[in-house]
mmCIF file of N, CA and C in Angstrom:
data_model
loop_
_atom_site.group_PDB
_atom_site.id
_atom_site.type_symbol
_atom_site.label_atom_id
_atom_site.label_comp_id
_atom_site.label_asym_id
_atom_site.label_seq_id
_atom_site.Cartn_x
_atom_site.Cartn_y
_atom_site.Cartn_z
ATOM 1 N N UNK A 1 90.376 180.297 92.351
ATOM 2 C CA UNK A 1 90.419 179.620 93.619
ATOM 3 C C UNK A 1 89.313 178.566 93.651
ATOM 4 N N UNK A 2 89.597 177.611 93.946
ATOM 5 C CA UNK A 2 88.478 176.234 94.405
ATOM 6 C C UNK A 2 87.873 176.101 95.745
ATOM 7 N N UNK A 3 86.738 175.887 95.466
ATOM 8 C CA UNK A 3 85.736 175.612 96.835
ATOM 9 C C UNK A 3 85.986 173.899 97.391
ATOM 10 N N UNK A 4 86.192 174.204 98.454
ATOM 11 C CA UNK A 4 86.532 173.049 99.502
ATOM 12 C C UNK A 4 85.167 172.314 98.783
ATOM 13 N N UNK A 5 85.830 170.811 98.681
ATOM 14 C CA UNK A 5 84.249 170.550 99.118
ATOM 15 C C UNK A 5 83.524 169.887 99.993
ATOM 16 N N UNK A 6 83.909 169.902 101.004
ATOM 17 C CA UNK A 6 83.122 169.736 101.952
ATOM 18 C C UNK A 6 82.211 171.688 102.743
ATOM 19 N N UNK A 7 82.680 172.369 101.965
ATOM 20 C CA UNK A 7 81.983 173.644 102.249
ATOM 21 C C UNK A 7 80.163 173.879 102.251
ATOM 22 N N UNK A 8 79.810 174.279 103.242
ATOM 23 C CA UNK A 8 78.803 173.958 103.608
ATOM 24 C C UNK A 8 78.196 175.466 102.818
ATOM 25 N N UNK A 9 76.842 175.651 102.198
ATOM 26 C CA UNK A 9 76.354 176.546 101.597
ATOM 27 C C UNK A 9 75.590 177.319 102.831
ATOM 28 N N UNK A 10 75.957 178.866 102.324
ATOM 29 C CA UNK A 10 75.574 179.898 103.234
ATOM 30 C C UNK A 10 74.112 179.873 103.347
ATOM 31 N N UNK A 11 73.814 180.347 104.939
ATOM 32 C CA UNK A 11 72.485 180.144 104.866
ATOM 33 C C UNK A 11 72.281 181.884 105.318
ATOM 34 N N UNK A 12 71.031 182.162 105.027
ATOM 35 C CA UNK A 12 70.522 183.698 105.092
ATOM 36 C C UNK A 12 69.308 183.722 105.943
ATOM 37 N N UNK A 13 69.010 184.970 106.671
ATOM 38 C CA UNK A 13 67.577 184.846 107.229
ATOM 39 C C UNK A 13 67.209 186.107 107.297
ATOM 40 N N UNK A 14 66.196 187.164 106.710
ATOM 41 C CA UNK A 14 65.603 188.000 106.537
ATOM 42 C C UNK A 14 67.115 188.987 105.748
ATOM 43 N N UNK A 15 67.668 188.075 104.997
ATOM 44 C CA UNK A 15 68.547 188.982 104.457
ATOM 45 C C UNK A 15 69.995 189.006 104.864
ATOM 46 N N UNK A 16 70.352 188.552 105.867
ATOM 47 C CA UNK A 16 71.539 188.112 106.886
ATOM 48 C C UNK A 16 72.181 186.762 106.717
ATOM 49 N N UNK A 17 73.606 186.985 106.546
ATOM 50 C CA UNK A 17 74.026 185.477 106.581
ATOM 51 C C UNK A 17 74.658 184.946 108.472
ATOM 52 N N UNK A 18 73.771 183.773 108.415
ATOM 53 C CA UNK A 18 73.900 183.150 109.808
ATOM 54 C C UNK A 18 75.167 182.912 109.671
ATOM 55 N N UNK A 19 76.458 183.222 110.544
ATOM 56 C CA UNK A 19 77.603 182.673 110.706
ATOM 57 C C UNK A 19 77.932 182.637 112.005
ATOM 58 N N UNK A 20 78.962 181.728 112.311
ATOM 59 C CA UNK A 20 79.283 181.170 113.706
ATOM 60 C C UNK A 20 80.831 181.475 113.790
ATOM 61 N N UNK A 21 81.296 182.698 114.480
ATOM 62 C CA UNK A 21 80.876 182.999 115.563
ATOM 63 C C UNK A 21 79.751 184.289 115.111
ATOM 64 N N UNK A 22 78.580 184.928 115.595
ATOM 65 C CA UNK A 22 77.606 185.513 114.988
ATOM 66 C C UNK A 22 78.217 186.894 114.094
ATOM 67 N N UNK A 23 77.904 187.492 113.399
ATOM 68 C CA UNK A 23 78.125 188.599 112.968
ATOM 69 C C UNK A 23 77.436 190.095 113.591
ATOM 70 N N UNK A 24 78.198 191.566 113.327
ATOM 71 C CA UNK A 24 77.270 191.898 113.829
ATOM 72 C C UNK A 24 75.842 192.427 113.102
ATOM 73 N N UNK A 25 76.140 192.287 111.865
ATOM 74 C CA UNK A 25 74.885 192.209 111.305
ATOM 75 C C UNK A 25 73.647 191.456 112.328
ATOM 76 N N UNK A 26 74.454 189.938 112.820
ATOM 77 C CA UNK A 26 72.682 189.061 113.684
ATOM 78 C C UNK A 26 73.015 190.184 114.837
ATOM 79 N N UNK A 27 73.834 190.602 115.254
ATOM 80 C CA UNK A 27 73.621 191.135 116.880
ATOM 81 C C UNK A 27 72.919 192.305 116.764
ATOM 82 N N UNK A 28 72.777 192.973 115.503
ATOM 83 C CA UNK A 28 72.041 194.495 115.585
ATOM 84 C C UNK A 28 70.222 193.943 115.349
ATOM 85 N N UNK A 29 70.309 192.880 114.317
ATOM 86 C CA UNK A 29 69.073 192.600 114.060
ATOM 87 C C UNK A 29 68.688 192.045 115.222
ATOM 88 N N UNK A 30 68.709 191.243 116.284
ATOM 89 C CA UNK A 30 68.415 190.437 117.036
ATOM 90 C C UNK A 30 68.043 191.153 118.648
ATOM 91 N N UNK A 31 69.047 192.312 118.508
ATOM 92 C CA UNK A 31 68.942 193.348 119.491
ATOM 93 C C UNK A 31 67.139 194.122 119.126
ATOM 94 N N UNK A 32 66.920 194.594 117.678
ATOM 95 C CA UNK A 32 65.948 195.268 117.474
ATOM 96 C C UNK A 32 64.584 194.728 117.633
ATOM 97 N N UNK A 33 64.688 193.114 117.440
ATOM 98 C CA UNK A 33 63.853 192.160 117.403
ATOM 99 C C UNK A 33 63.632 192.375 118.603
ATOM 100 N N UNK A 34 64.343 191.814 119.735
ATOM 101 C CA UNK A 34 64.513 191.303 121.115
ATOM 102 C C UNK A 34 63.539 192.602 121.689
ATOM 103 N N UNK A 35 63.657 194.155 121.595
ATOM 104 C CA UNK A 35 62.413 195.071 121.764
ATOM 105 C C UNK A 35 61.380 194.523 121.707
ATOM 106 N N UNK A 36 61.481 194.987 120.073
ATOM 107 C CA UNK A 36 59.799 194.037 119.498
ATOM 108 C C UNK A 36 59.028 192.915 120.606
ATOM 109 N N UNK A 37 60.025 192.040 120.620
ATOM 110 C CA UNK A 37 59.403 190.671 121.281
ATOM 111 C C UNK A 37 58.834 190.757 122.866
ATOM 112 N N UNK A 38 59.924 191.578 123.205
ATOM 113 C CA UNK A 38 59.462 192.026 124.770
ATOM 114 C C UNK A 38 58.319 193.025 125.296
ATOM 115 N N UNK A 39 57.985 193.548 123.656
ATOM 116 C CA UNK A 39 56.801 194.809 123.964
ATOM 117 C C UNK A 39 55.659 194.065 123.772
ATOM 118 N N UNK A 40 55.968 192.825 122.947
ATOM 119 C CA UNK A 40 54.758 191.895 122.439
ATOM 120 C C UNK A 40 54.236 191.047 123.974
ATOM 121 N N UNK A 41 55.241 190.994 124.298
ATOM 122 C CA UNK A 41 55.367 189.709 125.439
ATOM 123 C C UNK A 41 54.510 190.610 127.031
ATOM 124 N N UNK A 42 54.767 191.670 126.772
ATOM 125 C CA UNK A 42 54.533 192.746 127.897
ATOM 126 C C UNK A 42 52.945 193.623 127.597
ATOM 127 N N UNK A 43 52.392 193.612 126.291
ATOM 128 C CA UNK A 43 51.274 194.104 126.049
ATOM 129 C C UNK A 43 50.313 193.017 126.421
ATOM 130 N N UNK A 44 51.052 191.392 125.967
ATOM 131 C CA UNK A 44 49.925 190.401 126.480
ATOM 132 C C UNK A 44 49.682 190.014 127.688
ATOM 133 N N UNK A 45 50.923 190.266 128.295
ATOM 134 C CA UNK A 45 50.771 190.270 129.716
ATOM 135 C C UNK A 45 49.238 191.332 130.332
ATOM 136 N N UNK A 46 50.061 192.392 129.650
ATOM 137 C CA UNK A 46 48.752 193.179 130.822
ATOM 138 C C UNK A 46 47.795 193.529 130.066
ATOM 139 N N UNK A 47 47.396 192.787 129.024
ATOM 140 C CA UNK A 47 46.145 192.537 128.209
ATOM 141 C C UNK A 47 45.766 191.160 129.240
ATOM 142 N N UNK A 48 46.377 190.305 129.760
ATOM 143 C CA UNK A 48 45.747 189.173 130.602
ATOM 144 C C UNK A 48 45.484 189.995 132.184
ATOM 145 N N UNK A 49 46.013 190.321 132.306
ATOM 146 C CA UNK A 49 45.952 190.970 133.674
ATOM 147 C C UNK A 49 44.889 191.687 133.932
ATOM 148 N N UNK A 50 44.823 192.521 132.552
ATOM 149 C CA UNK A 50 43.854 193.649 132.758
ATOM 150 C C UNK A 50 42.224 193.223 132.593
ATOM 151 N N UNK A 51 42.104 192.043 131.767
ATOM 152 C CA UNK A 51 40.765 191.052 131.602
ATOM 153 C C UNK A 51 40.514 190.030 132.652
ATOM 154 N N UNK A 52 41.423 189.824 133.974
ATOM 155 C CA UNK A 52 40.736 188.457 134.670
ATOM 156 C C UNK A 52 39.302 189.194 134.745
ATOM 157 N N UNK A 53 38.669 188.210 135.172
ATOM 158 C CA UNK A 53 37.320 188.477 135.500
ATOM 159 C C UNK A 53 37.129 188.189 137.242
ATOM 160 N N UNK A 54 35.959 188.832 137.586
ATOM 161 C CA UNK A 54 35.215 189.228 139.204
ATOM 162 C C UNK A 54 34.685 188.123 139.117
ATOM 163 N N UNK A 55 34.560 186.780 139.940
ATOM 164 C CA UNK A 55 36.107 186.826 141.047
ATOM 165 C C UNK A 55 37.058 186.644 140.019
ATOM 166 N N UNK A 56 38.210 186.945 140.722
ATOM 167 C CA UNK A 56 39.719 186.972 139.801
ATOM 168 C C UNK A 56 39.832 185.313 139.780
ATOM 169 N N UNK A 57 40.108 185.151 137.886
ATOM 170 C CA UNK A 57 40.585 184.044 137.547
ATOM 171 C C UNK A 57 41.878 184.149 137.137
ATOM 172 N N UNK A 58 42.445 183.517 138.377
ATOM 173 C CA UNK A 58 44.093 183.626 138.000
ATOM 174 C C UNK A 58 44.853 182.912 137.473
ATOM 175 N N UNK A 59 44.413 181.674 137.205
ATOM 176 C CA UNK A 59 44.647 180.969 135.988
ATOM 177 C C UNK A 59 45.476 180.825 135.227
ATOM 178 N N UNK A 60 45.153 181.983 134.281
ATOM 179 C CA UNK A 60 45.718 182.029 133.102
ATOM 180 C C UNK A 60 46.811 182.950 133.237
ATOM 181 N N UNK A 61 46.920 184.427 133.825
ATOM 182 C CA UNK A 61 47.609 184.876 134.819
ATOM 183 C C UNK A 61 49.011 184.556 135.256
ATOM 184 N N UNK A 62 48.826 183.470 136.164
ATOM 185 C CA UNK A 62 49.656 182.701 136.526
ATOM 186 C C UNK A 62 50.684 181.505 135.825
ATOM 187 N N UNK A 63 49.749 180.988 134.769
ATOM 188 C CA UNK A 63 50.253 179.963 133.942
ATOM 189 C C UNK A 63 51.198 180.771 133.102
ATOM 190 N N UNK A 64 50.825 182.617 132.264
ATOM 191 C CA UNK A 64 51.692 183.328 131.215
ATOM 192 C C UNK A 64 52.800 183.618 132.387
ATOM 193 N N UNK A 65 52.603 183.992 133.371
ATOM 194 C CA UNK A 65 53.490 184.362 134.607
ATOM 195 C C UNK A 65 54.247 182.931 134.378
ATOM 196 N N UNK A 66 53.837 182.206 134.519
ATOM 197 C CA UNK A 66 55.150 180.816 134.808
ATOM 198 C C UNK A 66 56.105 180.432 133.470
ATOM 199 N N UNK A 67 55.270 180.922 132.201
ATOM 200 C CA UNK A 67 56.110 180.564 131.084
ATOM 201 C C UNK A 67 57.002 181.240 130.987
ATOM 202 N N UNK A 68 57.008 183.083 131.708
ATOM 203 C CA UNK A 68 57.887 183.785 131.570
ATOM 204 C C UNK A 68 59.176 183.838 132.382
ATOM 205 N N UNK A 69 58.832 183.533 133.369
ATOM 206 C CA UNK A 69 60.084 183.653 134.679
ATOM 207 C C UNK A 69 60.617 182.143 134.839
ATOM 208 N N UNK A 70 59.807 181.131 134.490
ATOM 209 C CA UNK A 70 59.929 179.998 134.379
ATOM 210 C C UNK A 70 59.985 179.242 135.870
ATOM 211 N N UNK A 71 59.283 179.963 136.532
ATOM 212 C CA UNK A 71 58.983 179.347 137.775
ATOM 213 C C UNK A 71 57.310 179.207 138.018
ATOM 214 N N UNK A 72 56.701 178.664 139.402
ATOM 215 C CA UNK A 72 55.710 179.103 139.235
ATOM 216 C C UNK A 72 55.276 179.820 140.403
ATOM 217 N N UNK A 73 54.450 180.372 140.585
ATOM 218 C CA UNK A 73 53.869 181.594 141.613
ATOM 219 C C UNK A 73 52.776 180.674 142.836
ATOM 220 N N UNK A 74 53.043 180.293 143.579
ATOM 221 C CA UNK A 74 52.184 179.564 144.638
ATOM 222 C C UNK A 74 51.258 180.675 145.209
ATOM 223 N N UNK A 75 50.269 179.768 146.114
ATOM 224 C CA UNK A 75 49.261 181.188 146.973
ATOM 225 C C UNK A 75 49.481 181.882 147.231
ATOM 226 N N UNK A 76 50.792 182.119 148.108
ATOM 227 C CA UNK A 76 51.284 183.021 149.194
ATOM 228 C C UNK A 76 51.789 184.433 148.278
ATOM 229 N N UNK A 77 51.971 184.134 146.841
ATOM 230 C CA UNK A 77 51.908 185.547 146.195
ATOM 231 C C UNK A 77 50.878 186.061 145.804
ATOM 232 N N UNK A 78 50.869 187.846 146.312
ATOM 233 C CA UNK A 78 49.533 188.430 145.285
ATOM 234 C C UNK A 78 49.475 188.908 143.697
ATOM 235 N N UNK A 79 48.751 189.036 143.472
ATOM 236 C CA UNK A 79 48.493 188.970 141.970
ATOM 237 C C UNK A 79 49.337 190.397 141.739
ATOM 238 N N UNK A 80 49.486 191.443 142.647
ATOM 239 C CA UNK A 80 50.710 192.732 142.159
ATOM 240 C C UNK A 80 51.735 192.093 142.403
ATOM 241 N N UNK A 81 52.383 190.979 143.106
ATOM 242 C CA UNK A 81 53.621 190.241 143.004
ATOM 243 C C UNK A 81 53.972 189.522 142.601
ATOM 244 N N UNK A 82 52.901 189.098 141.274
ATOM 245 C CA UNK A 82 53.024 188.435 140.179
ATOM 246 C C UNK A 82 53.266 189.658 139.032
ATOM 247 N N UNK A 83 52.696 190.298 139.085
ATOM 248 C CA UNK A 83 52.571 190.962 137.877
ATOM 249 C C UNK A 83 53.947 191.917 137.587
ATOM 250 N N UNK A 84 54.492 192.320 139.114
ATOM 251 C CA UNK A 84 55.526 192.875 139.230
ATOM 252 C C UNK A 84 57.035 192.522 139.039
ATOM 253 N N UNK A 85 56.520 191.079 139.085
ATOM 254 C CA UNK A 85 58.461 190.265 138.775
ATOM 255 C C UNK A 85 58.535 189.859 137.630
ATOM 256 N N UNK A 86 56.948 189.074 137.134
ATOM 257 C CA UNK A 86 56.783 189.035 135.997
ATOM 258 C C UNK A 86 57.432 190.154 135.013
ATOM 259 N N UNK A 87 56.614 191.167 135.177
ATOM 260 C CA UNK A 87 57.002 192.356 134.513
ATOM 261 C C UNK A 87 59.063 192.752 134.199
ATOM 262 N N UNK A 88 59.570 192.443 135.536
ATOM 263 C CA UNK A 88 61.049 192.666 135.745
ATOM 264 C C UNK A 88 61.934 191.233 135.020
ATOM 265 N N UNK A 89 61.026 189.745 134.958
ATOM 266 C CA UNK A 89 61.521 189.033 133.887
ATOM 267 C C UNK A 89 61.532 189.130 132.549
ATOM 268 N N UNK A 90 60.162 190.143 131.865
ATOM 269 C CA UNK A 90 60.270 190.113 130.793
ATOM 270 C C UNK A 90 61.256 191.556 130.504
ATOM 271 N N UNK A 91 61.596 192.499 131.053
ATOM 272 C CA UNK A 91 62.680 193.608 130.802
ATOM 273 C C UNK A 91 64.397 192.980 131.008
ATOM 274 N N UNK A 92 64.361 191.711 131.572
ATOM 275 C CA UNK A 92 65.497 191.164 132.278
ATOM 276 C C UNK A 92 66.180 190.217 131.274
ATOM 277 N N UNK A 93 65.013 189.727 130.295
ATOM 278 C CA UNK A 93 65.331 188.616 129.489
ATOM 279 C C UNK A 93 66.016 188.572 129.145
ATOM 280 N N UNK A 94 67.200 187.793 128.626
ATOM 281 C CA UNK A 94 68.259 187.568 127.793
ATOM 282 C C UNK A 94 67.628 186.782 126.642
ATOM 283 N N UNK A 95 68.245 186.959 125.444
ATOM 284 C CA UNK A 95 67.933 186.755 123.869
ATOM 285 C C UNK A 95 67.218 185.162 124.074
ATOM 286 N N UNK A 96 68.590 184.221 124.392
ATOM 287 C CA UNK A 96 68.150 182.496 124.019
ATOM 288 C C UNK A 96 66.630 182.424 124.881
ATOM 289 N N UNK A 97 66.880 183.095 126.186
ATOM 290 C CA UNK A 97 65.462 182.826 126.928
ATOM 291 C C UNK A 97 63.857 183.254 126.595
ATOM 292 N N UNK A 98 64.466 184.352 125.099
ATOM 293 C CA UNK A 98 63.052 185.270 124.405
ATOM 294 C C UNK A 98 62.684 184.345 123.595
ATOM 295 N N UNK A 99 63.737 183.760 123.149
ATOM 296 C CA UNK A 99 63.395 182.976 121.443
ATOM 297 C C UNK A 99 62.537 181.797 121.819
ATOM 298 N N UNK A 100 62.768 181.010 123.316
ATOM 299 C CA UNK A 100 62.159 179.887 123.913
ATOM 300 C C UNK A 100 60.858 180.322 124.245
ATOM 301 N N UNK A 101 60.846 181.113 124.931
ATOM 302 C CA UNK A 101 59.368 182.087 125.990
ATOM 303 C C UNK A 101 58.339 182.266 124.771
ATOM 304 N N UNK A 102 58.757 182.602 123.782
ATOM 305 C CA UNK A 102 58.017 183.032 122.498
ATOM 306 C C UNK A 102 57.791 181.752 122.002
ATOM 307 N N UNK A 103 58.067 180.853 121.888
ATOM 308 C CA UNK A 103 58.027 180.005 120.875
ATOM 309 C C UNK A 103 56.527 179.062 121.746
ATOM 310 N N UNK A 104 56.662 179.247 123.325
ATOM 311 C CA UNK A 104 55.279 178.642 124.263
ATOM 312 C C UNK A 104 54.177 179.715 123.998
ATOM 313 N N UNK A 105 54.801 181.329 124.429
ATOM 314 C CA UNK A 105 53.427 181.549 124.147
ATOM 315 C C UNK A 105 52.792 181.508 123.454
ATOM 316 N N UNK A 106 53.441 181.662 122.278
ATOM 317 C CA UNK A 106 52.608 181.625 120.590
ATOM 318 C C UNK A 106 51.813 180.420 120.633
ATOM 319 N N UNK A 107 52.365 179.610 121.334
ATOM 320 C CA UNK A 107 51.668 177.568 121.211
ATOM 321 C C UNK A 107 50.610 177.871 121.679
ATOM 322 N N UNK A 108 50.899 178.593 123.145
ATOM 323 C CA UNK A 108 49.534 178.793 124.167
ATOM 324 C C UNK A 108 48.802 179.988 123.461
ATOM 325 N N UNK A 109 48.865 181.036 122.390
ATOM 326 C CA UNK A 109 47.681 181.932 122.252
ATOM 327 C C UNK A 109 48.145 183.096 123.105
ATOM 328 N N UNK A 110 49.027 183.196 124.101
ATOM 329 C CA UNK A 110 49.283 184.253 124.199
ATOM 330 C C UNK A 110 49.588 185.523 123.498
ATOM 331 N N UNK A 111 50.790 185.191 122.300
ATOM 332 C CA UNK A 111 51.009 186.050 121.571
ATOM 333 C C UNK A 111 51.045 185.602 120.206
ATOM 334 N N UNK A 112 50.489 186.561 119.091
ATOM 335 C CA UNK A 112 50.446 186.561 117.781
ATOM 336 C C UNK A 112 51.818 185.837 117.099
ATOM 337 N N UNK A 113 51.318 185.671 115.434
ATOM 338 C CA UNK A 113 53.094 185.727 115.052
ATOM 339 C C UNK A 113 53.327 186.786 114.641
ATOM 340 N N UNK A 114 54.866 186.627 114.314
ATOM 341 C CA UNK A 114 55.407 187.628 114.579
ATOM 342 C C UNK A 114 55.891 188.001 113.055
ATOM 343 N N UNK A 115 56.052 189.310 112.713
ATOM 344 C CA UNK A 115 57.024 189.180 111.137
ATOM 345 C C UNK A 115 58.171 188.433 111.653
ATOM 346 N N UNK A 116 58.867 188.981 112.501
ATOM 347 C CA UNK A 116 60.345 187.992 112.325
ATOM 348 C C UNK A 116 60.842 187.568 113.470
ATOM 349 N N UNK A 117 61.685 186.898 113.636
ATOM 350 C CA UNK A 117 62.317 186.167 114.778
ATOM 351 C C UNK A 117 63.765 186.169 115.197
ATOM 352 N N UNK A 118 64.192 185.875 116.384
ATOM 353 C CA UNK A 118 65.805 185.559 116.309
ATOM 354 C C UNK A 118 66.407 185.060 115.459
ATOM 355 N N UNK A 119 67.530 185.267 114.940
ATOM 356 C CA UNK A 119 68.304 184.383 114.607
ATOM 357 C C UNK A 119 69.788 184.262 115.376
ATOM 358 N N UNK A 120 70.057 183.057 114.309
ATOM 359 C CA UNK A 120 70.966 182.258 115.269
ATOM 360 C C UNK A 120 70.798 181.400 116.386
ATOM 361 N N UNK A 121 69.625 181.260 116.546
ATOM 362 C CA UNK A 121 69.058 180.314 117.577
ATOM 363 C C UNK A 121 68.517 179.037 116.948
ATOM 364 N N UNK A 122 68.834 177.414 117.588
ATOM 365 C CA UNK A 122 67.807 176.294 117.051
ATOM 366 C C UNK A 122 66.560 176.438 117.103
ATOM 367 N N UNK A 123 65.557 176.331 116.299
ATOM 368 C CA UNK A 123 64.214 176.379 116.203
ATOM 369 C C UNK A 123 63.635 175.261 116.956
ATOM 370 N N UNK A 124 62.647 175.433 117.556
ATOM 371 C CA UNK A 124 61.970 174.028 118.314
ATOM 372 C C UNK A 124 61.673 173.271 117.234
ATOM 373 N N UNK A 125 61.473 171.975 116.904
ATOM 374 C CA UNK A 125 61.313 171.442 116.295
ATOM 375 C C UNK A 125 59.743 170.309 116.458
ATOM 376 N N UNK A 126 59.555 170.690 117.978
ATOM 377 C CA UNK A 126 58.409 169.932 118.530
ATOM 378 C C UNK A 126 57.297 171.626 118.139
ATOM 379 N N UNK A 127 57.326 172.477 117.908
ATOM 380 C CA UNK A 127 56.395 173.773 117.869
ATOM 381 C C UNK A 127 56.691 174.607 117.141
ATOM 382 N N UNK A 128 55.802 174.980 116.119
ATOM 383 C CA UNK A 128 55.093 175.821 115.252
ATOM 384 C C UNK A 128 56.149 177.205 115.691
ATOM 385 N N UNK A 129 56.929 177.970 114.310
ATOM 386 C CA UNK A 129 57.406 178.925 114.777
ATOM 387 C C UNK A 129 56.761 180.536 115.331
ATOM 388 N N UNK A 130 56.910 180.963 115.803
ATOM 389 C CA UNK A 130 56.431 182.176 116.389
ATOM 390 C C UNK A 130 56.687 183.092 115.305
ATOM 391 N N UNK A 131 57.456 182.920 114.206
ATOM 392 C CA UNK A 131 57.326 184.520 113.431
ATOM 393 C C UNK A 131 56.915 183.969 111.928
ATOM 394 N N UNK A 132 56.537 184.545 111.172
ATOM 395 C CA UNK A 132 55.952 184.149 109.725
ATOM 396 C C UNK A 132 57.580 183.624 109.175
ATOM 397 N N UNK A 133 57.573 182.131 108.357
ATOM 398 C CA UNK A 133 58.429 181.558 107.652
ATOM 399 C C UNK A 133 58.043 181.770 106.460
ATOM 400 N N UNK A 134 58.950 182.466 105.586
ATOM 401 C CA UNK A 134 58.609 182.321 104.357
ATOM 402 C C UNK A 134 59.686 181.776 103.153
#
């Protein structure tokens, strides 16, 4: 049998071939990841939370709070009604919205990299990936 040729060569990522429509090979890996990412995303959270300093600098706080829910938190909320929706966006997340959220905090220092990442998703191309490329 002959290869088309316009056939485009398979691409792989931690062992997986990326295909469109996804396989479930990406949906099991991406599911296990998507944990990972949200426990990462949720330890730095209340690793920030748990360090403002007397008086409360909310700051920074507020700014990881806005990358996550993607809104931002004005005066009139308190810092437990930040921390609390916050908290219910990062359990709420859907996949495309982890792979984005991750890809700022890592920019901003929030969170480490990572061994691995989504796939099947476009990579930013303006920012440094969030999980080790090798």
């Amino acid at each position: 049998m002959l290869k088309a040729k316009n056939q485009k060569p398979k691409t792989f990522m931690y062992g997986i071939e990326i295909t469109k429509p996804w396989s479930k090979e990406m949906y099991a890996h991406n599911e296990r990841t998507e944990e990972h990412l949200k426990d990462q995303i949720l330890a730095a959270f209340q690793k920030t939370y748990a360090n403002m300093a007397i008086p409360m600098d909310e700051d920074g706080l507020r700014d990881m709070a806005h990358e996550i829910v993607g809104y931002r938190y004005g005066e009139g909320f308190s810092i437990d009604d930040i921390k609390e929706e916050t908290i219910k966006g990062i359990v709420n997340m859907p996949g495309f919205q982890l792979h984005e959220t991750m890809y700022y905090l890592h920019h901003k220092g929030y969170v480490k990299t990572q061994a691995m990442g989504l796939i099947g998703y476009q990579p930013d191309p303006h920012l440094v990936p969030y999980w080790e490329v090798k």
